[in-house]
Amino acid sequence: MKTEVAIIGGGPSGLLLSQILNRAGVATVVLERSSREHVLSRIRAGVLEAGTVTMLREAGIGDRMDREGHPHEGCFLTDDDLMVRINFKDLTGASVMVYGQTEVTRDLYTAQDALGATIVHGVEDVVIQDAYSDAPYVEYTLDGTRMRLDCMYVAGCDGFHGISRKTIPAHIRREFERVYPFGWLGVLSRTRPAHEELIYANSANGFALASMRNQTLSRYYVQVPLTDKVADWSDARFWNKLRSCLPSDVADSMETGPSIEKSIAPLRSFVSEPLRWGRLFLVGDAAHIVPPTGAKGLNLAVSDVHYLHQALIDVLKKGDATGIDAYSERALLRIWKAMRFSWQMTTMLHQFDGEDSFAAQMRKATLRHLSQSETARRDLAENYIGLPF
Ligand code: RFL
Ligand code: PHB
């Protein structure tokens, strides 16, 4: 097989890149390890930045998002019973969209099918060969047969555990990492959301997030020790913990019910530089991970696609390599700013094991400052709705 851009990974970044390139007349092949059903069963992000929303519309997949998504003009940060509203709309003029990553991915599959794009599921043992040459190719196994895909460029969109990043020789890569001493236990339930807007809660009992997908589907998280297993958390234990972290009037009026999904995700900040090696480009979680506290992971994947798609179109259609030469540096500038924001939100809102009493006072003081300073709220809002591309 032969194509212009081989895309490893059919998550949101790989599918979006494929979608935009196909619409511009660039040939792609997406190689995805899992089945489509598996990709669509992963419950992940829920908040889309304003720039992400625009990108999805421009890629021709905005219709259902605009019909079924929920624009949010603000969110709350709380400290026990103190509720601080961050009014995105007043502070920045923009808002975010609550629309699940699962739905974005579903819309991308539908659009890719309509375009007749090639997405190969169930590939195994993917190896990127000769990335640092003019003739890269990708080898993989499909139904027991070893296959070869020749291409002009390779986009590594295969997430944190993928093979693309590791294709770049270790002596070229610089990795930066912070692992946090807790995870998020997430629960999805068919219940009315606790509040109309998201609540990021700091409390004496730890961090919790009250989020949602729609009027009848809620998504909640509480911070848990990394040693905890999902089996340790019955629904009753989860709801008790969640209530103990939220402001009392929200907790008292909150609807609870059986969980329909429950999972634990570790929290990590990670960046691997550079994002380019020869004809291989890293995109999204393949190159960087943020703790979910700032709602930035999916949005960063989309901004990487923003920088890379135009660069690939320019080089393939016009022979202009300026964009691909600048990709790594341009994308990393924005990535590090989102890293900083996600780290700051995580530090501001979570209890760290073995912390001293000073740390808790710092969190309280930060939230009090936010409640009193419009400047502080504007800074948070500007980062949350998404820095310009
Ligand atoms: P993905 O989604 O991990 O997709 C990578 C795809 O590559 C496939 N793959 C391979 N394919 C072929 N060969 C291989 N060797 C392969 N190895 C892997 C995988 O099967 C998969 O299909 O990466 P991508 O596309 O870069 O997208 C990144 C986002 O998924 C991620 O950043 C977000 O989900 C992070 N995130 C959030 N981001 C936000 O912007 N807003 C949020 O509100 C938000 N909340 C979250 C989150 C992530 C969470 N978890 C579980 C980590 C909440 C949670 C709990
Ligand atoms: C979610 O709804 O899953 C969600 C929302 C905001 C975050 C993280 C996750 O910061």
Short mmCIF file of C-alpha atoms and ligand atoms in Angstrom, two decimals:
data_model
loop_
_atom_site.label_atom_id
_atom_site.label_comp_id
_atom_site.label_asym_id
_atom_site.label_seq_id
_atom_site.Cartn_x
_atom_site.Cartn_y
_atom_site.Cartn_z
CA MET A 1 0.00 0.00 0.00
CA LYS A 2 1.06 3.58 -0.58
CA THR A 3 -0.19 6.90 0.80
CA GLU A 4 0.94 10.47 1.42
CA VAL A 5 0.53 10.58 5.21
CA ALA A 6 0.52 7.45 7.35
CA ILE A 7 -1.28 8.17 10.62
CA ILE A 8 -0.56 5.86 13.56
CA GLY A 9 -3.52 5.86 15.98
CA GLY A 10 -7.22 6.46 15.39
CA GLY A 11 -8.00 8.48 18.51
CA PRO A 12 -9.22 12.07 18.23
CA SER A 13 -5.89 13.49 17.02
CA GLY A 14 -5.32 10.87 14.31
CA LEU A 15 -8.91 11.01 13.05
CA LEU A 16 -9.05 14.81 13.02
CA LEU A 17 -5.76 15.08 11.14
CA SER A 18 -6.98 12.51 8.63
CA GLN A 19 -10.29 14.34 8.25
CA ILE A 20 -8.71 17.74 7.54
CA LEU A 21 -6.05 16.32 5.20
CA ASN A 22 -8.59 14.27 3.23
CA ARG A 23 -10.74 17.35 2.74
CA ALA A 24 -7.68 19.16 1.37
CA GLY A 25 -7.05 16.35 -1.10
CA VAL A 26 -4.16 14.72 0.79
CA ALA A 27 -4.22 10.91 0.91
CA THR A 28 -3.98 9.30 4.37
CA VAL A 29 -4.16 5.86 5.93
CA VAL A 30 -5.01 5.57 9.64
CA LEU A 31 -3.63 2.49 11.43
CA GLU A 32 -5.47 1.79 14.71
CA ARG A 33 -4.68 -1.04 17.11
CA SER A 34 -8.14 -1.37 18.66
CA SER A 35 -11.59 -1.95 17.26
CA ARG A 36 -13.86 1.00 16.60
CA GLU A 37 -16.18 -0.17 19.38
CA HIS A 38 -13.30 -0.14 21.86
CA VAL A 39 -12.18 3.37 20.87
CA LEU A 40 -15.78 4.56 21.27
CA SER A 41 -16.18 2.93 24.69
CA ARG A 42 -13.49 5.07 26.34
CA ILE A 43 -15.01 7.79 28.49
CA ARG A 44 -12.59 10.69 28.57
CA ALA A 45 -12.64 14.42 28.03
CA GLY A 46 -15.76 16.54 28.27
CA VAL A 47 -14.76 20.17 27.75
CA LEU A 48 -13.87 21.71 24.38
CA GLU A 49 -12.08 25.04 24.18
CA ALA A 50 -13.46 27.76 21.91
CA GLY A 51 -10.63 27.16 19.39
CA THR A 52 -11.33 23.43 19.36
CA VAL A 53 -14.99 24.10 18.61
CA THR A 54 -14.00 26.30 15.66
CA MET A 55 -11.56 23.68 14.36
CA LEU A 56 -14.20 20.93 14.53
CA ARG A 57 -16.69 23.11 12.65
CA GLU A 58 -14.09 23.90 9.99
CA ALA A 59 -13.31 20.19 9.65
CA GLY A 60 -16.98 19.63 8.80
CA ILE A 61 -17.90 17.80 11.98
CA GLY A 62 -19.56 20.58 13.97
CA ASP A 63 -23.24 19.94 13.24
CA ARG A 64 -24.10 17.43 15.97
CA MET A 65 -21.83 19.23 18.46
CA ASP A 66 -23.74 22.45 17.78
CA ARG A 67 -27.09 20.66 18.20
CA GLU A 68 -26.34 18.46 21.18
CA GLY A 69 -23.36 20.10 22.92
CA HIS A 70 -23.83 22.58 25.75
CA PRO A 71 -22.04 25.94 25.67
CA HIS A 72 -20.86 26.88 29.17
CA GLU A 73 -20.18 30.52 29.98
CA GLY A 74 -18.57 29.84 33.34
CA CYS A 75 -17.52 27.29 35.95
CA PHE A 76 -17.07 27.22 39.72
CA LEU A 77 -14.06 26.67 41.92
CA THR A 78 -14.94 25.97 45.52
CA ASP A 79 -13.23 25.80 48.88
CA ASP A 80 -15.51 23.97 51.29
CA ASP A 81 -18.63 26.19 51.13
CA LEU A 82 -17.02 29.16 49.34
CA MET A 83 -18.08 29.13 45.66
CA VAL A 84 -16.08 31.25 43.21
CA ARG A 85 -17.64 31.66 39.77
CA ILE A 86 -15.31 32.16 36.84
CA ASN A 87 -17.40 34.00 34.27
CA PHE A 88 -15.62 33.10 31.02
CA LYS A 89 -18.00 35.11 28.88
CA ASP A 90 -17.64 38.40 30.78
CA LEU A 91 -13.91 37.97 31.40
CA THR A 92 -12.83 36.84 27.93
CA GLY A 93 -15.83 37.12 25.59
CA ALA A 94 -15.64 33.38 24.89
CA SER A 95 -17.16 30.20 26.28
CA VAL A 96 -16.40 26.46 26.21
CA MET A 97 -18.50 23.56 24.89
CA VAL A 98 -19.44 20.57 27.02
CA TYR A 99 -19.46 17.71 24.50
CA GLY A 100 -17.85 14.35 25.19
CA GLN A 101 -14.69 13.14 23.49
CA THR A 102 -16.57 9.94 22.71
CA GLU A 103 -19.06 11.97 20.66
CA VAL A 104 -16.31 13.91 18.88
CA THR A 105 -14.69 10.60 17.96
CA ARG A 106 -18.00 9.15 16.77
CA ASP A 107 -18.60 12.23 14.59
CA LEU A 108 -15.09 11.89 13.14
CA TYR A 109 -15.67 8.23 12.23
CA THR A 110 -18.97 9.11 10.55
CA ALA A 111 -17.35 11.94 8.56
CA GLN A 112 -14.36 9.79 7.62
CA ASP A 113 -16.67 7.03 6.37
CA ALA A 114 -18.56 9.58 4.26
CA LEU A 115 -15.29 10.74 2.69
CA GLY A 116 -14.26 7.13 2.03
CA ALA A 117 -11.13 7.53 4.17
CA THR A 118 -9.00 4.47 4.94
CA ILE A 119 -8.98 3.47 8.61
CA VAL A 120 -7.47 0.07 9.33
CA HIS A 121 -8.46 -1.40 12.70
CA GLY A 122 -6.79 -4.26 14.53
CA VAL A 123 -3.22 -3.59 13.39
CA GLU A 124 -0.48 -5.17 15.51
CA ASP A 125 3.28 -4.69 15.93
CA VAL A 126 3.44 -1.37 14.12
CA VAL A 127 7.01 -0.32 13.29
CA ILE A 128 7.95 2.99 11.65
CA GLN A 129 10.94 2.43 9.35
CA ASP A 130 13.39 4.93 7.87
CA ALA A 131 11.64 7.94 9.42
CA TYR A 132 14.86 9.89 9.04
CA SER A 133 15.01 9.45 5.28
CA ASP A 134 13.11 10.60 2.18
CA ALA A 135 11.24 7.31 1.93
CA PRO A 136 9.72 6.28 5.24
CA TYR A 137 7.39 3.28 5.52
CA VAL A 138 5.34 1.59 8.18
CA GLU A 139 5.17 -2.15 8.80
CA TYR A 140 2.32 -3.81 10.68
CA THR A 141 0.56 -7.11 11.07
CA LEU A 142 -3.07 -7.50 10.04
CA ASP A 143 -4.87 -10.83 10.46
CA GLY A 144 -1.52 -12.58 10.77
CA THR A 145 -0.02 -11.07 7.60
CA ARG A 146 2.90 -8.62 7.70
CA MET A 147 2.04 -5.51 5.66
CA ARG A 148 3.99 -2.53 4.35
CA LEU A 149 2.70 1.03 3.90
CA ASP A 150 4.95 3.42 1.97
CA CYS A 151 4.40 7.11 2.61
CA MET A 152 5.81 10.63 2.44
CA TYR A 153 5.25 11.50 6.10
CA VAL A 154 4.23 9.74 9.31
CA ALA A 155 2.01 11.30 12.00
CA GLY A 156 2.43 9.62 15.40
CA CYS A 157 -1.03 10.01 16.96
CA ASP A 158 -0.88 6.82 19.03
CA GLY A 159 -1.25 8.21 22.54
CA PHE A 160 1.03 7.98 25.55
CA HIS A 161 1.64 4.22 25.28
CA GLY A 162 2.15 4.18 21.51
CA ILE A 163 5.29 3.33 19.55
CA SER A 164 5.80 6.60 17.64
CA ARG A 165 7.56 8.52 20.38
CA LYS A 166 9.94 5.62 21.04
CA THR A 167 10.85 5.53 17.34
CA ILE A 168 12.81 8.75 17.94
CA PRO A 169 16.25 7.69 19.21
CA ALA A 170 16.67 8.14 22.97
CA HIS A 171 19.65 10.46 22.58
CA ILE A 172 17.50 12.88 20.52
CA ARG A 173 14.54 12.94 22.94
CA ARG A 174 14.32 15.20 26.00
CA GLU A 175 11.62 14.11 28.40
CA PHE A 176 10.13 16.18 31.19
CA GLU A 177 7.85 14.54 33.72
CA ARG A 178 5.95 15.09 36.93
CA VAL A 179 3.96 12.23 38.40
CA TYR A 180 1.34 13.22 40.98
CA PRO A 181 0.79 11.09 44.08
CA PHE A 182 -2.93 10.48 43.39
CA GLY A 183 -5.35 9.48 40.68
CA TRP A 184 -8.90 10.41 39.69
CA LEU A 185 -11.71 7.95 40.25
CA GLY A 186 -14.33 8.79 37.61
CA VAL A 187 -18.00 7.79 37.63
CA LEU A 188 -20.59 8.21 34.90
CA SER A 189 -24.23 8.02 36.00
CA ARG A 190 -27.65 8.60 34.51
CA THR A 191 -28.50 11.36 36.95
CA ARG A 192 -29.26 15.05 36.75
CA PRO A 193 -25.97 17.02 37.05
CA ALA A 194 -25.27 18.40 40.55
CA HIS A 195 -25.13 21.92 39.13
CA GLU A 196 -25.68 23.70 35.82
CA GLU A 197 -21.95 24.42 35.53
CA LEU A 198 -18.81 22.43 36.33
CA ILE A 199 -17.58 22.56 39.92
CA TYR A 200 -13.89 22.06 40.71
CA ALA A 201 -13.90 21.50 44.47
CA ASN A 202 -11.07 21.86 46.95
CA SER A 203 -12.05 20.64 50.40
CA ALA A 204 -10.73 19.27 53.66
CA ASN A 205 -11.63 15.85 52.21
CA GLY A 206 -9.67 16.33 48.99
CA PHE A 207 -10.48 17.27 45.39
CA ALA A 208 -13.67 16.51 43.48
CA LEU A 209 -15.04 17.54 40.09
CA ALA A 210 -18.72 17.65 39.25
CA SER A 211 -19.09 17.56 35.47
CA MET A 212 -21.68 16.34 33.00
CA ARG A 213 -22.44 15.25 29.47
CA ASN A 214 -26.07 16.42 29.28
CA GLN A 215 -29.15 17.07 31.43
CA THR A 216 -29.51 13.39 32.35
CA LEU A 217 -25.89 12.19 32.30
CA SER A 218 -23.40 13.25 34.98
CA ARG A 219 -19.65 12.75 35.17
CA TYR A 220 -17.95 13.00 38.56
CA TYR A 221 -14.40 12.55 39.81
CA VAL A 222 -12.77 12.36 43.25
CA GLN A 223 -9.07 12.19 44.03
CA VAL A 224 -7.93 8.77 45.29
CA PRO A 225 -4.58 7.27 46.38
CA LEU A 226 -2.73 5.56 43.52
CA THR A 227 -2.93 2.27 45.39
CA ASP A 228 -6.77 2.22 45.25
CA LYS A 229 -8.54 -0.14 42.86
CA VAL A 230 -11.97 0.40 41.26
CA ALA A 231 -13.21 -2.63 43.23
CA ASP A 232 -12.45 -0.74 46.47
CA TRP A 233 -15.11 1.82 45.56
CA SER A 234 -18.74 0.76 45.80
CA ASP A 235 -21.21 3.30 44.41
CA ALA A 236 -22.28 4.17 47.97
CA ARG A 237 -18.70 4.86 49.04
CA PHE A 238 -18.16 7.00 45.96
CA TRP A 239 -21.27 9.14 46.49
CA ASN A 240 -20.39 9.66 50.18
CA LYS A 241 -16.89 10.77 49.31
CA LEU A 242 -18.12 13.07 46.53
CA ARG A 243 -20.71 14.71 48.79
CA SER A 244 -18.08 15.30 51.49
CA CYS A 245 -15.99 17.34 49.01
CA LEU A 246 -18.73 19.51 47.46
CA PRO A 247 -20.30 22.63 49.04
CA SER A 248 -23.04 21.45 51.41
CA ASP A 249 -26.04 22.89 49.56
CA VAL A 250 -24.88 21.27 46.30
CA ALA A 251 -24.20 17.97 48.10
CA ASP A 252 -27.61 18.04 49.81
CA SER A 253 -29.60 18.50 46.61
CA MET A 254 -27.50 16.19 44.41
CA GLU A 255 -29.18 13.27 42.68
CA THR A 256 -27.32 9.95 42.94
CA GLY A 257 -27.85 6.61 41.19
CA PRO A 258 -26.07 3.53 39.91
CA SER A 259 -22.76 4.11 38.13
CA ILE A 260 -22.64 3.07 34.47
CA GLU A 261 -18.85 3.45 34.20
CA LYS A 262 -16.16 3.64 36.85
CA SER A 263 -12.43 3.95 36.27
CA ILE A 264 -9.24 5.27 37.86
CA ALA A 265 -6.75 7.39 35.92
CA PRO A 266 -3.31 8.37 37.26
CA LEU A 267 -2.31 12.03 36.96
CA ARG A 268 0.84 12.99 35.14
CA SER A 269 2.52 15.91 33.39
CA PHE A 270 4.83 14.80 30.58
CA VAL A 271 6.46 16.37 27.53
CA SER A 272 8.79 14.75 25.02
CA GLU A 273 10.78 17.11 22.80
CA PRO A 274 11.22 17.53 19.87
CA LEU A 275 7.93 16.71 18.13
CA ARG A 276 9.66 16.01 14.83
CA TRP A 277 12.30 13.56 13.76
CA GLY A 278 12.93 13.50 10.03
CA ARG A 279 9.56 12.73 8.46
CA LEU A 280 7.89 11.65 11.70
CA PHE A 281 5.73 14.10 13.66
CA LEU A 282 4.29 13.49 17.13
CA VAL A 283 0.77 14.74 17.84
CA GLY A 284 -1.36 14.80 21.02
CA ASP A 285 -0.87 12.37 23.89
CA ALA A 286 1.94 10.63 21.96
CA ALA A 287 4.09 13.64 22.84
CA HIS A 288 2.53 15.12 25.97
CA ILE A 289 0.21 14.38 28.86
CA VAL A 290 -1.43 16.81 31.26
CA PRO A 291 -3.36 16.08 34.44
CA PRO A 292 -7.07 16.47 33.54
CA THR A 293 -7.65 19.29 36.05
CA GLY A 294 -7.35 22.00 33.38
CA ALA A 295 -9.38 20.08 30.73
CA LYS A 296 -6.50 20.53 28.30
CA GLY A 297 -5.49 17.07 26.95
CA LEU A 298 -7.87 16.73 24.03
CA ASN A 299 -7.66 20.45 23.32
CA LEU A 300 -3.88 20.29 23.07
CA ALA A 301 -4.16 17.36 20.67
CA VAL A 302 -6.42 19.53 18.51
CA SER A 303 -4.01 22.49 18.59
CA ASP A 304 -1.15 20.20 17.50
CA VAL A 305 -3.35 19.11 14.57
CA HIS A 306 -3.98 22.79 13.83
CA TYR A 307 -0.24 23.45 13.42
CA LEU A 308 0.56 20.19 11.62
CA HIS A 309 -2.25 19.96 9.07
CA GLN A 310 -1.39 23.24 7.36
CA ALA A 311 2.32 22.41 7.43
CA LEU A 312 1.70 19.05 5.71
CA ILE A 313 -0.63 20.58 3.12
CA ASP A 314 1.98 23.28 2.34
CA VAL A 315 4.80 20.79 1.87
CA LEU A 316 2.78 18.24 -0.08
CA LYS A 317 0.86 20.64 -2.31
CA LYS A 318 3.31 23.54 -2.70
CA GLY A 319 6.67 22.05 -1.79
CA ASP A 320 6.91 24.65 1.01
CA ALA A 321 8.66 23.10 4.04
CA THR A 322 8.55 26.18 6.30
CA GLY A 323 5.57 24.83 8.27
CA ILE A 324 6.98 21.37 8.92
CA ASP A 325 10.30 22.91 9.91
CA ALA A 326 8.56 25.16 12.45
CA TYR A 327 6.00 22.59 13.71
CA SER A 328 7.82 21.34 16.79
CA GLU A 329 8.78 24.76 18.09
CA ARG A 330 5.38 26.36 17.44
CA ALA A 331 3.39 23.55 18.98
CA LEU A 332 5.69 23.28 22.00
CA LEU A 333 5.27 26.97 22.86
CA ARG A 334 1.56 26.42 23.37
CA ILE A 335 2.01 22.98 24.95
CA TRP A 336 4.23 24.35 27.74
CA LYS A 337 1.69 27.07 28.57
CA ALA A 338 -1.04 24.44 28.90
CA MET A 339 1.36 22.32 30.99
CA ARG A 340 1.82 25.24 33.36
CA PHE A 341 -1.91 25.88 33.67
CA SER A 342 -2.77 22.21 34.23
CA TRP A 343 -0.03 21.86 36.87
CA GLN A 344 -1.18 25.04 38.60
CA MET A 345 -4.85 23.95 38.66
CA THR A 346 -3.79 20.54 40.01
CA THR A 347 -1.60 22.03 42.74
CA MET A 348 -4.26 24.59 43.67
CA LEU A 349 -7.03 22.04 44.11
CA HIS A 350 -5.60 18.70 45.36
CA GLN A 351 -4.45 17.46 48.73
CA PHE A 352 -0.96 15.96 48.57
CA ASP A 353 -0.15 13.00 50.81
CA GLY A 354 1.91 13.98 53.81
CA GLU A 355 1.64 17.70 53.05
CA ASP A 356 2.04 20.16 55.89
CA SER A 357 -0.67 22.51 57.18
CA PHE A 358 0.96 25.36 55.23
CA ALA A 359 0.04 23.75 51.88
CA ALA A 360 -3.67 23.67 52.74
CA GLN A 361 -3.53 27.35 53.74
CA MET A 362 -1.93 28.20 50.38
CA ARG A 363 -4.82 26.54 48.54
CA LYS A 364 -7.36 28.39 50.66
CA ALA A 365 -5.59 31.72 50.16
CA THR A 366 -5.44 31.16 46.37
CA LEU A 367 -9.19 30.51 46.24
CA ARG A 368 -9.95 33.53 48.44
CA HIS A 369 -7.77 35.66 46.20
CA LEU A 370 -9.65 34.37 43.15
CA SER A 371 -12.97 35.22 44.80
CA GLN A 372 -11.84 38.82 45.36
CA SER A 373 -9.71 39.63 42.31
CA GLU A 374 -11.17 40.00 38.86
CA THR A 375 -7.60 40.05 37.50
CA ALA A 376 -6.94 36.60 38.98
CA ARG A 377 -10.23 35.28 37.62
CA ARG A 378 -9.51 36.71 34.17
CA ASP A 379 -6.12 34.99 34.08
CA LEU A 380 -7.76 31.67 34.93
CA ALA A 381 -10.58 32.20 32.43
CA GLU A 382 -8.17 33.11 29.62
CA ASN A 383 -6.26 29.87 30.13
CA TYR A 384 -9.34 27.72 30.63
CA ILE A 385 -11.15 28.82 27.47
CA GLY A 386 -7.86 28.21 25.61
CA LEU A 387 -4.91 30.39 24.64
CA PRO A 388 -4.83 31.50 20.99
CA PHE A 389 -3.25 29.10 18.48
P1 RFL B 1 -5.60 8.77 22.37
O1 RFL B 1 -6.99 9.20 22.63
O2 RFL B 1 -4.89 8.04 23.45
O3 RFL B 1 -5.60 7.91 21.04
C1 RFL B 1 -4.47 7.17 20.62
C2 RFL B 1 -4.93 6.03 19.76
O4 RFL B 1 -3.81 5.30 19.30
C3 RFL B 1 -4.08 3.90 19.41
N1 RFL B 1 -2.76 3.23 19.54
C4 RFL B 1 -2.19 2.56 18.52
N2 RFL B 1 -2.56 2.33 17.26
C5 RFL B 1 -1.73 1.61 16.48
N3 RFL B 1 -0.54 1.11 16.91
C6 RFL B 1 -0.11 1.31 18.16
N4 RFL B 1 1.06 0.84 18.58
C7 RFL B 1 -0.95 2.07 19.04
N5 RFL B 1 -0.86 2.47 20.33
C8 RFL B 1 -1.96 3.16 20.61
C9 RFL B 1 -4.95 3.78 20.64
O5 RFL B 1 -5.72 2.60 20.61
C10 RFL B 1 -5.81 5.04 20.52
O6 RFL B 1 -7.00 4.82 19.80
O7 RFL B 1 -4.66 10.04 22.00
P2 RFL B 1 -5.02 11.38 21.19
O8 RFL B 1 -5.76 11.08 19.92
O9 RFL B 1 -3.76 12.16 21.12
O10 RFL B 1 -6.07 12.15 22.10
C11 RFL B 1 -5.72 12.64 23.37
C12 RFL B 1 -6.94 12.63 24.31
O11 RFL B 1 -7.54 11.37 24.26
C13 RFL B 1 -6.56 12.99 25.75
O12 RFL B 1 -5.63 14.04 25.78
C14 RFL B 1 -7.79 13.43 26.60
O13 RFL B 1 -8.70 12.37 26.74
C15 RFL B 1 -7.36 13.93 27.98
N6 RFL B 1 -8.49 14.28 28.85
C16 RFL B 1 -9.14 15.50 28.71
N7 RFL B 1 -8.79 16.36 27.73
C17 RFL B 1 -9.47 17.53 27.56
O14 RFL B 1 -9.12 18.30 26.66
N8 RFL B 1 -10.56 17.88 28.35
C18 RFL B 1 -10.97 17.08 29.36
O15 RFL B 1 -11.98 17.40 29.98
C19 RFL B 1 -10.24 15.85 29.59
N9 RFL B 1 -10.63 15.00 30.54
C20 RFL B 1 -8.91 13.41 29.84
C21 RFL B 1 -9.98 13.80 30.69
C22 RFL B 1 -8.31 12.15 30.01
C23 RFL B 1 -8.74 11.30 31.01
N10 RFL B 1 -8.08 10.05 31.11
C24 RFL B 1 -8.75 8.83 31.23
C25 RFL B 1 -6.66 9.95 30.82
C26 RFL B 1 -10.42 12.97 31.70
C27 RFL B 1 -9.79 11.73 31.87
C28 RFL B 1 -10.28 10.90 33.02
C1 PHB B 2 -15.13 15.56 32.14
O1 PHB B 2 -16.30 15.96 32.05
O2 PHB B 2 -14.82 14.38 31.94
C2 PHB B 2 -14.08 16.53 32.56
C3 PHB B 2 -14.38 17.87 32.61
C4 PHB B 2 -13.41 18.78 33.02
C5 PHB B 2 -12.14 18.32 33.34
C6 PHB B 2 -11.83 16.98 33.25
C7 PHB B 2 -12.81 16.06 32.86
O3 PHB B 2 -11.20 19.23 33.75
#
